[in-house]
Tab-separated table of C-alpha atoms and ligand atoms in Angstrom:
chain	number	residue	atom	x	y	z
S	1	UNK	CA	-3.365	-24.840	18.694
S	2	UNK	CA	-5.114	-21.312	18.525
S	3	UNK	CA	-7.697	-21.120	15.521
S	4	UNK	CA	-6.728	-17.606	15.551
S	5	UNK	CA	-5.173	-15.887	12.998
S	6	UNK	CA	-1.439	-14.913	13.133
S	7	UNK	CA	0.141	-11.940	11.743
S	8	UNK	CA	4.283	-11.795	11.906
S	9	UNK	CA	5.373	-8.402	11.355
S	10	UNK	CA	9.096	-8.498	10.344
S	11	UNK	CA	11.283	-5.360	11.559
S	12	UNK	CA	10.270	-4.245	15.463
S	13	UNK	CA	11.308	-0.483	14.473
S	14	UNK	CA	9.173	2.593	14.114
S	15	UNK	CA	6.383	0.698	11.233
S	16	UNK	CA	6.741	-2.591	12.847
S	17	UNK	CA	5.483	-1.221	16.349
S	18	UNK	CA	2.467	0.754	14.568
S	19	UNK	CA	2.050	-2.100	12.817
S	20	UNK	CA	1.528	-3.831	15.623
S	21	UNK	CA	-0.658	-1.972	17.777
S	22	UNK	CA	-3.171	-1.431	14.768
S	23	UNK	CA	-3.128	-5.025	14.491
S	24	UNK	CA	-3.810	-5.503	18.521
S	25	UNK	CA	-6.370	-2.814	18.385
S	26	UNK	CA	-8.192	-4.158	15.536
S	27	UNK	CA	-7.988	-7.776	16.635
S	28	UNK	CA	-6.938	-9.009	13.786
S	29	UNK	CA	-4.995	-12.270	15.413
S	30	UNK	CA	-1.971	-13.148	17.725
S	31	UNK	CA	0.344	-10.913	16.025
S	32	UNK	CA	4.345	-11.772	16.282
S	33	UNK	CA	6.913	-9.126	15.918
S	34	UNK	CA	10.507	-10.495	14.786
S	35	UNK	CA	13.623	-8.922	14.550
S	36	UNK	CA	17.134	-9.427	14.173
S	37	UNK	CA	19.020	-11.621	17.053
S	38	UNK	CA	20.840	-8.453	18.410
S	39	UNK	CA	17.330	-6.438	18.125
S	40	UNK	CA	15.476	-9.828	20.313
S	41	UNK	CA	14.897	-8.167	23.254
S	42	UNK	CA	13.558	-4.917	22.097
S	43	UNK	CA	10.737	-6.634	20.156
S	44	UNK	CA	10.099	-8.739	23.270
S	45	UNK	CA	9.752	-5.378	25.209
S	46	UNK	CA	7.244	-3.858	22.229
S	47	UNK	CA	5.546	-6.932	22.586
S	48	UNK	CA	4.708	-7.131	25.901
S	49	UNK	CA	4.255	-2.766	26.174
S	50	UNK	CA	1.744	-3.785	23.326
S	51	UNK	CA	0.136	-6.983	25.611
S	52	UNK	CA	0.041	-4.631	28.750
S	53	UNK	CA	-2.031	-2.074	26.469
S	54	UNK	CA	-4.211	-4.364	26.307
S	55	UNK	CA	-5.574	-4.867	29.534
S	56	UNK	CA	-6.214	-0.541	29.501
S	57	UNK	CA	-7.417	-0.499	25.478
S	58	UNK	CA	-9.568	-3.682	26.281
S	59	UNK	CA	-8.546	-5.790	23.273
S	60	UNK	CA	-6.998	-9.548	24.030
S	61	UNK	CA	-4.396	-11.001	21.200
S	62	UNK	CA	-0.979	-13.009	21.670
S	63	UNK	CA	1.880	-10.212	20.761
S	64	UNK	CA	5.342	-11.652	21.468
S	65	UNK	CA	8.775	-10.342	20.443
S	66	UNK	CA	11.460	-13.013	18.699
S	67	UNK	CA	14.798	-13.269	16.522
S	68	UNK	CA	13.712	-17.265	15.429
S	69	UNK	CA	11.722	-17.154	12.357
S	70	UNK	CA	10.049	-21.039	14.231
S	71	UNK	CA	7.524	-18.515	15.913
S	72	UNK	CA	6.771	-16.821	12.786
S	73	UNK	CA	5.424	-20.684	11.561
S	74	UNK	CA	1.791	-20.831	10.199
S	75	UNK	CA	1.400	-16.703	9.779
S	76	UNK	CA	-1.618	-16.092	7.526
S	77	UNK	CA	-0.212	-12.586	6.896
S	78	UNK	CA	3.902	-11.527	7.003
S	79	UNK	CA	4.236	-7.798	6.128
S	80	UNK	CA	7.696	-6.608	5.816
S	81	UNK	CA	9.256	-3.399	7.591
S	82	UNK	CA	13.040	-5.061	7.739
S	83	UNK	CA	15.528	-2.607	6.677
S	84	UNK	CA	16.839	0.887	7.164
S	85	UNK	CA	14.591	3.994	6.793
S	86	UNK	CA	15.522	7.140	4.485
S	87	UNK	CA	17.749	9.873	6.016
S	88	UNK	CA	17.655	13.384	5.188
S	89	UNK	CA	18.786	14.022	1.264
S	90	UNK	CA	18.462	10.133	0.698
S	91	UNK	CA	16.010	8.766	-2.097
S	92	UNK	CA	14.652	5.330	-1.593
S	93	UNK	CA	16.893	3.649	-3.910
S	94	UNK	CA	19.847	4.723	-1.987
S	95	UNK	CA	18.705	2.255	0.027
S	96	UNK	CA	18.958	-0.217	-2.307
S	97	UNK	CA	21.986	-2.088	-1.443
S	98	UNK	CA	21.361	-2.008	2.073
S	99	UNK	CA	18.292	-3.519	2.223
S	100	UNK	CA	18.372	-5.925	-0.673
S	101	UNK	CA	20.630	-8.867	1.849
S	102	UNK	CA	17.906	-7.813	4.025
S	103	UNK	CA	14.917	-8.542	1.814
S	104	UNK	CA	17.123	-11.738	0.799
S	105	UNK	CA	17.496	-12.991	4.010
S	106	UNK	CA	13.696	-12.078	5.195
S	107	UNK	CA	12.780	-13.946	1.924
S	108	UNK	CA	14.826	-16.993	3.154
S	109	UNK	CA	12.971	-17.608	6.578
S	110	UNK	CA	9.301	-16.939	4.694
S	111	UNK	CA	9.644	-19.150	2.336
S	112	UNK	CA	10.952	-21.575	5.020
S	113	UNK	CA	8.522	-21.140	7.732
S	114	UNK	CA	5.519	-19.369	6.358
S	115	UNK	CA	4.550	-21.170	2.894
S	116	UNK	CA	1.221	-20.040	2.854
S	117	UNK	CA	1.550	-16.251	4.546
S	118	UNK	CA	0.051	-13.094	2.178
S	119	UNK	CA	2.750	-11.028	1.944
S	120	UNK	CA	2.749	-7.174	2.532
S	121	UNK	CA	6.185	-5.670	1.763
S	122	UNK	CA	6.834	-2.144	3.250
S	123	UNK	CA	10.776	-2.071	2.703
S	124	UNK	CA	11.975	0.641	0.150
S	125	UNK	CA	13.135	1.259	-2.290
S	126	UNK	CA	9.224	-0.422	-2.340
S	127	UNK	CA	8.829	-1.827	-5.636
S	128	UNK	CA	12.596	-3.702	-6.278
S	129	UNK	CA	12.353	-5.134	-2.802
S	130	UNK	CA	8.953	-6.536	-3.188
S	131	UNK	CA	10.130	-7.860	-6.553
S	132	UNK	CA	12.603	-9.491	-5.223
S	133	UNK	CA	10.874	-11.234	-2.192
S	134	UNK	CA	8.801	-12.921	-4.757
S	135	UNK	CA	11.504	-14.226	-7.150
S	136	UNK	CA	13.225	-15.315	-4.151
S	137	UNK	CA	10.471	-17.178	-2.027
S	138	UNK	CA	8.872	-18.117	-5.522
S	139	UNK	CA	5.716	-17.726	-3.513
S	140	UNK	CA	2.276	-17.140	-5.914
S	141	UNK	CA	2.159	-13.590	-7.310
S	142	UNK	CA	-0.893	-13.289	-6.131
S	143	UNK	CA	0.447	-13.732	-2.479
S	144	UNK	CA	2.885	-11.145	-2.749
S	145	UNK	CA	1.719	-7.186	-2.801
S	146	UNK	CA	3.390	-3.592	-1.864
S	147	UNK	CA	2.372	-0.968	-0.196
S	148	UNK	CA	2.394	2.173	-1.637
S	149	UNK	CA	-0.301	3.633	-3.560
S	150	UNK	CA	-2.354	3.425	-0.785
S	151	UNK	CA	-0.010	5.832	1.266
S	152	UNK	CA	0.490	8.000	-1.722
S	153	UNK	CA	-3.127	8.428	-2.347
S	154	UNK	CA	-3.568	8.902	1.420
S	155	UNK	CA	-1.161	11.843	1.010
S	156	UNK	CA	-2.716	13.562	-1.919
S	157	UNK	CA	-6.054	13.236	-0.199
S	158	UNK	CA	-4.716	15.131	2.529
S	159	UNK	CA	-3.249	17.430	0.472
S	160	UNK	CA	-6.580	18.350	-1.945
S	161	UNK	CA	-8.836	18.211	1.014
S	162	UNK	CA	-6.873	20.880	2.803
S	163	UNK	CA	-6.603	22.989	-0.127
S	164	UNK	CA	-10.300	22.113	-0.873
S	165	UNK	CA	-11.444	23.257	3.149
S	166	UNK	CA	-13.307	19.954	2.597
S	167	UNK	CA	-13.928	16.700	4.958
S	168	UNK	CA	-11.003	14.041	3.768
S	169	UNK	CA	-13.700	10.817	4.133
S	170	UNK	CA	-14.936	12.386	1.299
S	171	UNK	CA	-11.908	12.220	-1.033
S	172	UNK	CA	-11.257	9.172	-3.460
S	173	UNK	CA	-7.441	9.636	-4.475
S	174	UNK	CA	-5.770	7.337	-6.852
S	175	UNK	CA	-1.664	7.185	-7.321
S	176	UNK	CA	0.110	4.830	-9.343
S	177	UNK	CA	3.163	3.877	-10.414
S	178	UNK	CA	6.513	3.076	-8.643
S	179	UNK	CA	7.112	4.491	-5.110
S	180	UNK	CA	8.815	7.319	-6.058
S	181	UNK	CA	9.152	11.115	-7.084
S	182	UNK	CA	7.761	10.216	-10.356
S	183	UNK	CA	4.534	8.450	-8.925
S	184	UNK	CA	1.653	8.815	-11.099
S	185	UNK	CA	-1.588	10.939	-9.944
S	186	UNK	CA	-5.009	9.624	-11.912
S	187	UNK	CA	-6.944	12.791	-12.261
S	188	UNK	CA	-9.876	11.156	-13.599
S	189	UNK	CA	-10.541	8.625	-10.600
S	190	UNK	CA	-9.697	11.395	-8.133
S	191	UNK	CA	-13.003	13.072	-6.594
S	192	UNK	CA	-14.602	14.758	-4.162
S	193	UNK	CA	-17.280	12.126	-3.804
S	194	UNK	CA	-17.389	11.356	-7.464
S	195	UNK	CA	-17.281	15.037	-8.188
S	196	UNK	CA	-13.682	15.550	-10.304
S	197	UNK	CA	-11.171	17.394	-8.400
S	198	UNK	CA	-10.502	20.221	-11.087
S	199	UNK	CA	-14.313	21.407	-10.114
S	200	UNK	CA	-12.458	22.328	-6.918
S	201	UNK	CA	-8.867	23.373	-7.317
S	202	UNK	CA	-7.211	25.420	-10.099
S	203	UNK	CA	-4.860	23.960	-12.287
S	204	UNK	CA	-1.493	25.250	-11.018
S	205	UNK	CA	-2.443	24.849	-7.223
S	206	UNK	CA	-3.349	20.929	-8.578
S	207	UNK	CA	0.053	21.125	-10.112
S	208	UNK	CA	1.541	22.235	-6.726
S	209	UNK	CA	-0.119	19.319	-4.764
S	210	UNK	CA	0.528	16.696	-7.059
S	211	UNK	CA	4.376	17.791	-6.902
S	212	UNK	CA	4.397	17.652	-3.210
S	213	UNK	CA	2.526	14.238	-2.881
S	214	UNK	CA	5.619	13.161	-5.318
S	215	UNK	CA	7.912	14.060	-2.403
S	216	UNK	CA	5.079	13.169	0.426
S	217	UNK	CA	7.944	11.006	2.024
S	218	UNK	CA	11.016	13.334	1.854
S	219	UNK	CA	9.276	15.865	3.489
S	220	UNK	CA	8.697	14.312	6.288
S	221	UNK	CA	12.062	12.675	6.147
S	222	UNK	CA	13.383	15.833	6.410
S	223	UNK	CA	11.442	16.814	9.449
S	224	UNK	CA	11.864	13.911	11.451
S	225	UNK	CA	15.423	12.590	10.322
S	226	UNK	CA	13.581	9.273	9.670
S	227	UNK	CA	10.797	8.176	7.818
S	228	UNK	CA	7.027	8.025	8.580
S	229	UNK	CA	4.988	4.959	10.276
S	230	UNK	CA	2.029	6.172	11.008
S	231	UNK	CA	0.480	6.359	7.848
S	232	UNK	CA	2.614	3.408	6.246
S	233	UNK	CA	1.603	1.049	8.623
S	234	UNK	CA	-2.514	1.694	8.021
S	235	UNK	CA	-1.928	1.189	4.762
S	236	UNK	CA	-0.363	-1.765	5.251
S	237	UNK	CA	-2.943	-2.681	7.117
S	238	UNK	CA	-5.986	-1.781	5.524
S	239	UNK	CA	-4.363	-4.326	2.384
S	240	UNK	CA	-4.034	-7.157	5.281
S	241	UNK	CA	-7.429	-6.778	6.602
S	242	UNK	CA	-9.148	-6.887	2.615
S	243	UNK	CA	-7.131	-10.090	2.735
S	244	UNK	CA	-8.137	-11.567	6.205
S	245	UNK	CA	-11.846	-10.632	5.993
S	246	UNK	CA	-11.515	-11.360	2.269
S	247	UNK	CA	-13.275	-7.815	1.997
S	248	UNK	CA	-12.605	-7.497	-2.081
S	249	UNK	CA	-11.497	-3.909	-2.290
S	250	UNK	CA	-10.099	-1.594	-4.654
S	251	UNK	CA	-6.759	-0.725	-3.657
S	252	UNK	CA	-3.545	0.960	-5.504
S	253	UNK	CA	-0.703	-1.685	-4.517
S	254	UNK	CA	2.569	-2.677	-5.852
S	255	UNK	CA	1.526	-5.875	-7.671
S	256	UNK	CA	3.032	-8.028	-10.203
S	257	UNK	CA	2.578	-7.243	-14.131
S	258	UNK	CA	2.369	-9.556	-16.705
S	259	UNK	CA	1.058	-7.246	-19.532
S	260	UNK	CA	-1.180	-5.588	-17.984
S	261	UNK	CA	-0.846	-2.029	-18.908
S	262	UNK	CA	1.944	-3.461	-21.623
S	263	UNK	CA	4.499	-3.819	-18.707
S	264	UNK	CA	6.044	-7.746	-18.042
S	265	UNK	CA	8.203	-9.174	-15.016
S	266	UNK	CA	7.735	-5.740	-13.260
S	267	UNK	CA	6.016	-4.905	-9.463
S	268	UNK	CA	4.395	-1.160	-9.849
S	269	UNK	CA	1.571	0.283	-8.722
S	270	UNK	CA	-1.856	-0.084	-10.201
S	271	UNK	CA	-5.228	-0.502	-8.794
S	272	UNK	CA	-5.892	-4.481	-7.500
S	273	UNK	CA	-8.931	-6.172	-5.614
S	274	UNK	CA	-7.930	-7.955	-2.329
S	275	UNK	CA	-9.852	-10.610	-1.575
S	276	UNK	CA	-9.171	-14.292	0.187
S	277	UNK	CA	-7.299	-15.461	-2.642
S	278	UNK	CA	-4.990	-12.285	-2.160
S	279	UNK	CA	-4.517	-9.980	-5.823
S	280	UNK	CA	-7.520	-11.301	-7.270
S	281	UNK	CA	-7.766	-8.950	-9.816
S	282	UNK	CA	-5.354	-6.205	-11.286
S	283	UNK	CA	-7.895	-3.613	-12.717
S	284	UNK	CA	-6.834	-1.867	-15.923
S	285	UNK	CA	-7.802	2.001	-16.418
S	286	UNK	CA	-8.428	3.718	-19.257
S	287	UNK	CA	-5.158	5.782	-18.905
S	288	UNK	CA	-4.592	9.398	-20.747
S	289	UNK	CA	-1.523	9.702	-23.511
S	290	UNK	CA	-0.223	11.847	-20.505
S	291	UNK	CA	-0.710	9.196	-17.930
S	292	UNK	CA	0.867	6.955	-19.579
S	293	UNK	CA	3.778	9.055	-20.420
S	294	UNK	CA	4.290	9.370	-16.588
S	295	UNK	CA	3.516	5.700	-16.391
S	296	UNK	CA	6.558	4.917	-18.575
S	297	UNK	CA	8.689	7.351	-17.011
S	298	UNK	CA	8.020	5.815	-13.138
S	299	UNK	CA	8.278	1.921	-14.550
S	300	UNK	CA	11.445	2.969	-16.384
S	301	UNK	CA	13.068	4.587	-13.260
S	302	UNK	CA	11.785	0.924	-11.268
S	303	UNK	CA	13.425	-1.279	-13.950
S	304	UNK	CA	16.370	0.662	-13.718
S	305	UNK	CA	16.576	-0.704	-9.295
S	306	UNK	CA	15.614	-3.821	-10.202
S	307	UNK	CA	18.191	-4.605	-13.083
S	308	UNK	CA	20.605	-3.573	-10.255
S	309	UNK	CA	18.723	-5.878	-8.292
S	310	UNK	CA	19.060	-9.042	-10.966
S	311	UNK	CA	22.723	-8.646	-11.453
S	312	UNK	CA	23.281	-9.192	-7.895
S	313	UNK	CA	21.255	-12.512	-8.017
G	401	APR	N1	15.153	-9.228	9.635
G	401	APR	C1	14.266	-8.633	10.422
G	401	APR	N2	14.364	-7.336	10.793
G	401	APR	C2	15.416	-6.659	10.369
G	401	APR	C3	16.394	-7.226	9.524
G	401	APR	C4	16.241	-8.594	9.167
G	401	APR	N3	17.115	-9.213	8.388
G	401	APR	N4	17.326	-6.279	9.272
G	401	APR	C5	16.932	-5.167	9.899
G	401	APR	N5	15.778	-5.376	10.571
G	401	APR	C6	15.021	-4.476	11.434
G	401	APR	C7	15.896	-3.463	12.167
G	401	APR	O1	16.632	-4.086	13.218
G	401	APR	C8	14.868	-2.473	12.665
G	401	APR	O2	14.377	-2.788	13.949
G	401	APR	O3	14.107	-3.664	10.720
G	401	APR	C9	13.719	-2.614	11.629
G	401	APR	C10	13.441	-1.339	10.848
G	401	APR	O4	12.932	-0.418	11.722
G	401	APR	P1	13.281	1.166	11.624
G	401	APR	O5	14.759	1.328	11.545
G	401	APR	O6	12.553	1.846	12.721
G	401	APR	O7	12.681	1.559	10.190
G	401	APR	P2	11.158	1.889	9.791
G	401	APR	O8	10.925	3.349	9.899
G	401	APR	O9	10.251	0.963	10.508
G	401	APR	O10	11.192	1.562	8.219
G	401	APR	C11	11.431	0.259	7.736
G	401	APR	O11	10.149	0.619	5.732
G	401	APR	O12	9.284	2.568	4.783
G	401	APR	C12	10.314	1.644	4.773
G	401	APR	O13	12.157	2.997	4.014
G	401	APR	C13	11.629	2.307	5.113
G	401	APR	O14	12.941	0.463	4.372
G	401	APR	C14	12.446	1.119	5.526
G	401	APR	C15	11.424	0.221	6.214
């Protein structure tokens, strides 16, 4: 049996083949890419277009396509793109009763097969699905994380380092909150190089880039009548490789609360060390009477999914 490590990457779509490749390029381990039975063959063709890369990229890992959550067995890391993507005018909690029996059933055949996997959940609307993959699997809270601040904050970046005219390796962004238009921007941890942002950008054209990170998603939803994968799936990825190379850093996920930031039994956003042991600390800021106004606001709007969520237990 391989000593390597094995990443299953659940949904063979747009994020699940980006997923993929990063994972192939990086090396990160034999990387499996399952799907539903009538989806079997496509992931067996990403697969092997993914192997066949390979031998022109130069990089040598085990992908392989499947529908039977056996070859999943053993994954170190499972991160989670089953489900349908946005559509134009959609939010992500329309999506909410289509994916939940997803998340359910993807829930089922991890806890099953893959006791031990660190979980990365993708699936929107982000922060009721990954909920409910870890009441379901009952796996350690620690083990089970979401990815979107790291996206979000990838978008502002973008956003003030255009405006800015400056390099974006040199931004530090920080969103947090649920994944959604009321995400929360943290002026005060976002610099240019430790330099605050407002020495840079005026107040209203701040205003006007924090309002279209909010709607990052949608707009390119709107562009491409689906949503995005490039960006999703290095976020995603960046979280699995903190956990694989137990790298221990800071990173805005979805993670469980249990008063921290006086939320309980609630997945949202805040900032979270990655390490071996998976969340191995959530890290509490010193939030503004305004931050935590917006705080309220996005955890509010998240409860609201995942009551909808419970009372379909
Ligand atoms: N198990 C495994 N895979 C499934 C299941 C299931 N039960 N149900 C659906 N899938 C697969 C679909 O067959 C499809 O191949 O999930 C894949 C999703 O791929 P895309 O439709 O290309 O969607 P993608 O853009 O990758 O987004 C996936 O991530 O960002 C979120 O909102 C987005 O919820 C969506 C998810």
């Amino acid at each position: 049996m391989s000593t390597r490590k094995k990443i299953a990457i659940i949904g063979a779509g747009n994020i699940g083949g980006e997923l993929a490749n990063l994972c192939a390029q990086k090396e990160l381990g034999d990387v499996v890419l399952f799907d539903i039975p009538a989806k079997a063959e496509y992931a067996k063709g990403k697969a092997l277009d993914l192997e066949q890369n390979g031998a022109v990229l130069g990089y040598d890992v085990k992908i392989t396509g499947t529908s039977d959550w056996r070859d999943c067995a053993g994954a170190d890391v499972i991160i989670v793109t089953a489900g349908v993507p946005r559509k134009p005018g959609q939010s992500r909690d329309d999506l909410v009763a289509t994916n939940l029996p997803i998340i359910r059933s993807v829930a089922d055949g991890a806890k099953e097969h893959c006791p031990n996997a660190f979980v990365v959940v993708i699936s929107n609307p982000l922060d009721a699905m990954v909920y409910e993959l870890q009441r379901r699997t009952g796996f350690p809270k620690e083990k089970v994380v979401g990815m979107a601040g790291v996206l979000d904050s990838a978008r502002f970046s973008l956003f003030l380092a255009r405006e800015m005219n400056l390099n974006i390796k040199d931004i530090r962004a920080m969103v947090l909150g649920g994944h959604g238009d009321d995400m929360v921007p943290i002026l005060s941890a976002t610099t240019v190089n430790g330099v605050p942002v407002g020495a840079f950008v005026p107040k209203e054209k701040l205003d006007a880039i924090i309002a279209r990170t909010r709607v990052g998603g949608g707009e390119i939803v709107k562009l491409m009548g689906t949503s995005a994968y490039y960006a999703p799936a290095s976020a995603a990825v960046s979280m699995a490789e903190s956990f694989l190379f137990d790298q221990k850093r800071l990173l805005p996920c979805a993670a469980y609360l249990d008063g921290q930031y006086g939320y309980k039994d609630i997945y949202i956003g805040v900032p979270v060390v990655i390490g071996g042991k998976g969340v191995e600390k959530i890290v509490e800021l010193e939030l503004s009477a305004d931050e935590k106004a917006m705080m309220a606001k996005s955890a509010a709007s998240v409860q609201g999914i995942v009551d909808v969520v419970k009372k379909s237990a």
